[in-house]
XYZ file of C-alpha atoms in Angstrom:
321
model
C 9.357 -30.085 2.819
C 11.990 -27.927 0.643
C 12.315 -24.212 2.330
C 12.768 -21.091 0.079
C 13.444 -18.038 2.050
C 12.547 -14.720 0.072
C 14.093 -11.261 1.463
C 12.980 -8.225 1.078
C 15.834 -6.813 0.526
C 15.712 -3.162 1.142
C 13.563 -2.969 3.907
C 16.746 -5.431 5.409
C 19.552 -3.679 3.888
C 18.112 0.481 5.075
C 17.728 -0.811 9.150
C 22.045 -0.884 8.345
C 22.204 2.250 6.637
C 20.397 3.807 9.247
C 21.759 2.887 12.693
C 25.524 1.598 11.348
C 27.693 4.183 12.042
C 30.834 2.352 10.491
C 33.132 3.631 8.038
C 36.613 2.167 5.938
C 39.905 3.185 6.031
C 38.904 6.195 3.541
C 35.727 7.235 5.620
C 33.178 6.450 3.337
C 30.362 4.932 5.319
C 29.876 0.934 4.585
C 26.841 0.385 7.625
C 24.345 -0.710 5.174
C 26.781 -3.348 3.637
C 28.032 -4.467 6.499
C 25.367 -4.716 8.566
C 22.782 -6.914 5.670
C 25.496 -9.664 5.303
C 25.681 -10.170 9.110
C 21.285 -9.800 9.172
C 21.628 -11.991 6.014
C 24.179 -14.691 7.727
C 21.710 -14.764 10.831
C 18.742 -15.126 9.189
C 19.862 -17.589 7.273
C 20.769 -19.547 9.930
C 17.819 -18.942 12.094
C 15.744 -19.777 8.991
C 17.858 -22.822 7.289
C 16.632 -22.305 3.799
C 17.038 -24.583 0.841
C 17.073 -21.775 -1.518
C 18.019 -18.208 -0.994
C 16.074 -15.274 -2.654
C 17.002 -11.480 -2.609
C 14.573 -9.119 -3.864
C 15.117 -5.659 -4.358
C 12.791 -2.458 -5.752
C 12.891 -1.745 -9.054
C 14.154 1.483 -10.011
C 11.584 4.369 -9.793
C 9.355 2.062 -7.950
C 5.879 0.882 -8.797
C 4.733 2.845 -11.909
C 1.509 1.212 -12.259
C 0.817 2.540 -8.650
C 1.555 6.003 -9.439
C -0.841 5.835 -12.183
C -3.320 5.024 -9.911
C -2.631 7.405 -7.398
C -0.187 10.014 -8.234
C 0.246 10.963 -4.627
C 1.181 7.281 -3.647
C 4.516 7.405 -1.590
C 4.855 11.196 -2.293
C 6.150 13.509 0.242
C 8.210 11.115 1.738
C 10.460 12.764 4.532
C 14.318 12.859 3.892
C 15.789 9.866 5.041
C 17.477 10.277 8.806
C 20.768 8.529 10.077
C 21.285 7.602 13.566
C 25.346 7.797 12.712
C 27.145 11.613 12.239
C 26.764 12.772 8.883
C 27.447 16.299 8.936
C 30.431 15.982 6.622
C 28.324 14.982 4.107
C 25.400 16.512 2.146
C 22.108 15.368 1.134
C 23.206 14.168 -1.708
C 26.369 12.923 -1.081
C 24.331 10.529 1.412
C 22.101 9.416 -1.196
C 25.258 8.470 -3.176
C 26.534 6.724 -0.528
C 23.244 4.941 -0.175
C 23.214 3.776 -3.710
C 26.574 2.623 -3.606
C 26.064 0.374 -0.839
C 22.896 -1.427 -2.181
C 24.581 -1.306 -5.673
C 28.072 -3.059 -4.214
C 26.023 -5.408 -2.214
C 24.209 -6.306 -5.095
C 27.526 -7.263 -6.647
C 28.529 -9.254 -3.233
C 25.525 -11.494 -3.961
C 25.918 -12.178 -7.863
C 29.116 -14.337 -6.195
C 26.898 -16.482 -4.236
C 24.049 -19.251 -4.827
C 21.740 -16.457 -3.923
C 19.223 -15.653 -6.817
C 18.414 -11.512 -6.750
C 15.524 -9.653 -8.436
C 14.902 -6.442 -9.492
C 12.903 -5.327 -12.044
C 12.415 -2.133 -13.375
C 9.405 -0.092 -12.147
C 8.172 -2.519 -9.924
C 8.144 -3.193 -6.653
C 9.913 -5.629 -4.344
C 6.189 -6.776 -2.755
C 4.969 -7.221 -6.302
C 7.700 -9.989 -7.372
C 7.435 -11.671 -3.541
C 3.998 -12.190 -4.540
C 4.463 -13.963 -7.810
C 7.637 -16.315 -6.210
C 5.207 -17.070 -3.519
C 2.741 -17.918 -5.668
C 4.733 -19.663 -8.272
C 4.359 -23.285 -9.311
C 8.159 -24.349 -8.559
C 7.225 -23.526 -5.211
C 4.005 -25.377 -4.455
C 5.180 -27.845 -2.447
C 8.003 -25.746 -0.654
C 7.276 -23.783 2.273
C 7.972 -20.279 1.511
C 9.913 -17.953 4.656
C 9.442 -14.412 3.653
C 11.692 -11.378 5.382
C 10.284 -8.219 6.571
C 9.410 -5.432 8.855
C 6.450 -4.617 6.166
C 2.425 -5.772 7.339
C 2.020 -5.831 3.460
C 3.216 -9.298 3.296
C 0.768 -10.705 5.720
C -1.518 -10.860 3.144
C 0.144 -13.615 1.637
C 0.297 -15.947 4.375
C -0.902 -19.496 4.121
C -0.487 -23.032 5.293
C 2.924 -22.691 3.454
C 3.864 -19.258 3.571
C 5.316 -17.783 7.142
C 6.273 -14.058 7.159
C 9.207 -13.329 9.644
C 9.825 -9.700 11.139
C 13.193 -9.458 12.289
C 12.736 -6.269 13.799
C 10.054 -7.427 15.211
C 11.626 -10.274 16.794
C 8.245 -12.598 15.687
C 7.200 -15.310 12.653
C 3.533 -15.037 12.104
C 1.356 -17.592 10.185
C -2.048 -17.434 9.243
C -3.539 -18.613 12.663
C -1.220 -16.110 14.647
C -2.422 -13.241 12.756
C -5.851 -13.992 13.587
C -5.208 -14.401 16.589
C -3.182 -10.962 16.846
C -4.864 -8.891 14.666
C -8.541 -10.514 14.845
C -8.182 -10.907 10.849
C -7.468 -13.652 8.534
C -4.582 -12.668 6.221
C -7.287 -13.615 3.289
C -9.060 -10.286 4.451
C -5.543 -8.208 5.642
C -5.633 -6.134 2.008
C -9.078 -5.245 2.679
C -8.913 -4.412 6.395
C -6.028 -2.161 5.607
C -7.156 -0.552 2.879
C -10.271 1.026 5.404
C -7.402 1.959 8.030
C -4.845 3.440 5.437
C -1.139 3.811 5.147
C 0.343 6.968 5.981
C 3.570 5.815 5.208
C 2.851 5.548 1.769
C 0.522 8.396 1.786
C -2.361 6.504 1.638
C -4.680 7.694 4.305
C -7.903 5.464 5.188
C -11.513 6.423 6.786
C -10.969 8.856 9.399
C -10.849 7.237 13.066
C -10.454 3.845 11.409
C -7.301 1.585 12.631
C -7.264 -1.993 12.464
C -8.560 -2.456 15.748
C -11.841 -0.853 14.836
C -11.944 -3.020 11.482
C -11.686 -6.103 14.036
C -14.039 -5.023 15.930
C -16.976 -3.485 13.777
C -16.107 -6.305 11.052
C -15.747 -9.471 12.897
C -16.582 -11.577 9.498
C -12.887 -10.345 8.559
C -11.438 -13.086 10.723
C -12.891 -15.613 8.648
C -11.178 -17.664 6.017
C -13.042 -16.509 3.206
C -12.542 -13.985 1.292
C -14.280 -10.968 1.880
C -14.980 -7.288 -0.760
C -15.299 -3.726 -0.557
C -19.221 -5.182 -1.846
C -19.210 -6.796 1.991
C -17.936 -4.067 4.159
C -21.117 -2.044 2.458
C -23.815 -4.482 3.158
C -22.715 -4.757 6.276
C -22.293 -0.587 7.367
C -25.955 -0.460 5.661
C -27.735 -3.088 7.840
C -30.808 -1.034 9.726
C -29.059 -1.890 13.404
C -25.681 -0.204 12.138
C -26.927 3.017 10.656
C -26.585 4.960 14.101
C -22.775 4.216 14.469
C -20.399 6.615 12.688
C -18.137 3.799 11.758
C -19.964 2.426 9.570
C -21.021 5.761 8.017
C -17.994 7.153 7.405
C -16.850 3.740 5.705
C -20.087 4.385 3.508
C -18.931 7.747 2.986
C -15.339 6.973 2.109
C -16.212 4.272 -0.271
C -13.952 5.497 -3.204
C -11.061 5.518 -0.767
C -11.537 1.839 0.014
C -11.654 0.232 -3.528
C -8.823 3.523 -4.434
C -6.559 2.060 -1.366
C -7.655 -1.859 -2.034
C -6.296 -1.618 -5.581
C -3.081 -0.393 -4.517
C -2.626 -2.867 -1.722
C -3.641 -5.869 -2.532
C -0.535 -8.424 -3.990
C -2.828 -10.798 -5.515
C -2.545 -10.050 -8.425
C 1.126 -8.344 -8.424
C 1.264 -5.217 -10.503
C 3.348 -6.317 -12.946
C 3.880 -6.963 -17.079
C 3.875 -10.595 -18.245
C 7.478 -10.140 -19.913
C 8.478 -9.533 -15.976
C 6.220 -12.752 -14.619
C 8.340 -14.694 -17.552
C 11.859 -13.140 -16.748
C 11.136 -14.719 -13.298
C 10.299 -17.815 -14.375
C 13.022 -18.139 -17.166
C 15.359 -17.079 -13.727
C 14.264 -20.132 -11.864
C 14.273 -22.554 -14.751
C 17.576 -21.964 -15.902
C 18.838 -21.879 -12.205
C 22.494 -22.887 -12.499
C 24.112 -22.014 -8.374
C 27.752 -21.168 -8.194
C 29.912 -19.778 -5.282
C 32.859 -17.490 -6.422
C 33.967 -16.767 -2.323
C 37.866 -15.433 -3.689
C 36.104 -13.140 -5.635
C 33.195 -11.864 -3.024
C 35.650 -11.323 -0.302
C 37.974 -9.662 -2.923
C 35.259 -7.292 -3.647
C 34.366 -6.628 0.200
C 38.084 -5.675 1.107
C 38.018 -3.113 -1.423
C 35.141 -1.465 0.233
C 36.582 -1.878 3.393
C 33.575 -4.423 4.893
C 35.619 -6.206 7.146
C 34.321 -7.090 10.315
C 31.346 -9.302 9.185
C 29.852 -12.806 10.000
C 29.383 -15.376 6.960
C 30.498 -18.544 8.559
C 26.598 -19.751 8.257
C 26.071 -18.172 4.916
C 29.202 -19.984 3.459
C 28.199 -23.379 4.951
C 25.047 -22.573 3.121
C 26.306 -21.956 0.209
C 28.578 -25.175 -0.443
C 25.562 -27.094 0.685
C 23.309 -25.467 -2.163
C 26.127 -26.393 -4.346
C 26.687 -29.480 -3.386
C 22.897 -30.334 -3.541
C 23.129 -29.409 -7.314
C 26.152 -31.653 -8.160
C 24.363 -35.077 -6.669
């Protein structure tokens, strides 16, 4: 079976940013550069994929989520390094920031690697419809993150793997961990929340109580907001507050659920057929001269691509037979 491995890319490329303290020759940091090439060259490795798939979010973010909830992702603290940035303002570190995702960017469109990003929509959204895509039926799909969202896409063919989390979870792992089937992981979520992205569930609510008070969730079949109700309203379960303030906090669920959920990715058919037309017309080439060219200029030295390169030539050479 063909592999496809499918990064999201950010949520690789900010763990750099963050705890990289490196700088070049003209003491501009380079940690976020630096550091996803050498998580990129390991992963790949670790991962031996047959096709290589960056994703990154679209600028602005998920518009159609804001429309549903203008306070989605709002409020968001500054972002905090772990490296001495005192010579530098706010904004001079968001510049920085963008720089390094914007010359890594560049980096890639050297390589085999095929990269996404689409304009007011998120990276989660365009996972979803690669997982999910036809061309990939028969591959087994690998895809890269810290982020729970994902496991909600799990199957016999899909394996999420959490670097920082040192684990690769498939569907009957997640059960086993979380006492929910990733059919149900939307759902269950959407009742505990996501303060991260300001998204706050029933009150007292984590996933262990969901587990617990909803053992149906751990099912394979697909369970609704319609469910959760029938069951909180059963005569036996009227006495526990669970399941009251889940009655109570309905409109939060479905609110929370419709945000979450990456079945049906929140994006415009002219994206879904940019996709497509990307993987169609899928021509690899490997300009190395020119990527390391690029990387000297910025000073990104000390990295480790010996498993990346190999990777690349065999992509290449798997075209040309």
């Amino acid at each position: 079976m063909k592999r496809v491995m499918i990064v999201d890319a950010f949520n690789q490329f900010i763990r750099g940013y963050i705890v990289d303290p490196s700088k070049n020759p003209n003491g501009s940091p380079i940690g976020g550069m630096r550091t996803f090439i050498n998580i990129l060259n390991k992963i790949t490795r670790e991962i031996s994929p047959d096709m290589l798939v960056v994703v990154w979010d679209g600028k602005g973010g998920s518009k159609k989520r804001r429309s549903m909830n203008k306070n989605y992702k709002a409020g968001r603290k500054p972002l905090r390094v772990n490296w001495d940035s005192e010579d530098m303002s706010p904004q001079d570190t968001d510049n920085n920031k963008l720089w390094q995702q914007l010359r890594v960017i560049e980096y890639l469109n050297q390589t085999p690697i095929i990269q996404f990003m689409e304009p007011e929509v998120e990276a989660d959204d365009v996972i979803s419809y690669i997982k999910s895509s036809s061309m990939f039926q028969d591959w087994q799909k690998v895809i890269v993150s810290a982020d729970k969202d994902f496991i909600q896409l799990l199957d016999n063919k899909t394996l999420l793997f959490r670097p920082i989390q040192k684990e690769v979870l498939n569907t009957n792992m997640v059960v086993e961990k979380f006492g929910i089937h990733p059919n149900n992981f939307a759902l269950a979520r959407a009742m505990a929340g996501d303060p991260s992205d300001n998204l706050p569930g029933v009150p007292r609510v984590g996933l262990g109580t969901v587990a617990k008070r909803f053992p149906f969730l751990r099912t394979e079949a697909e369970h609704y907001v319609s469910d959760l109700l029938r069951e909180c309203s059963e005569p036996e379960n009227q006495k526990l507050k669970v399941y009251q303030s889940v009655l109570e906090c309905e409109d939060i669920i479905k609110d929370n659920y419709n945000i979450m959920q990456l079945s049906s990715p929140q994006m415009s058919i002219q994206c879904k057929n940019r996709i497509d037309e990307t993987f169609e017309y899928y021509k690899p080439h490997y300009n190395q001269t020119e990527m390391r060219k690029l990387m000297i200029q910025d000073g990104v030295l000390t990295v480790n691509m010996q498993d990346l390169e190999q990777k690349f030539n065999n992509i290449i050479n798997s075209f040309s037979e």
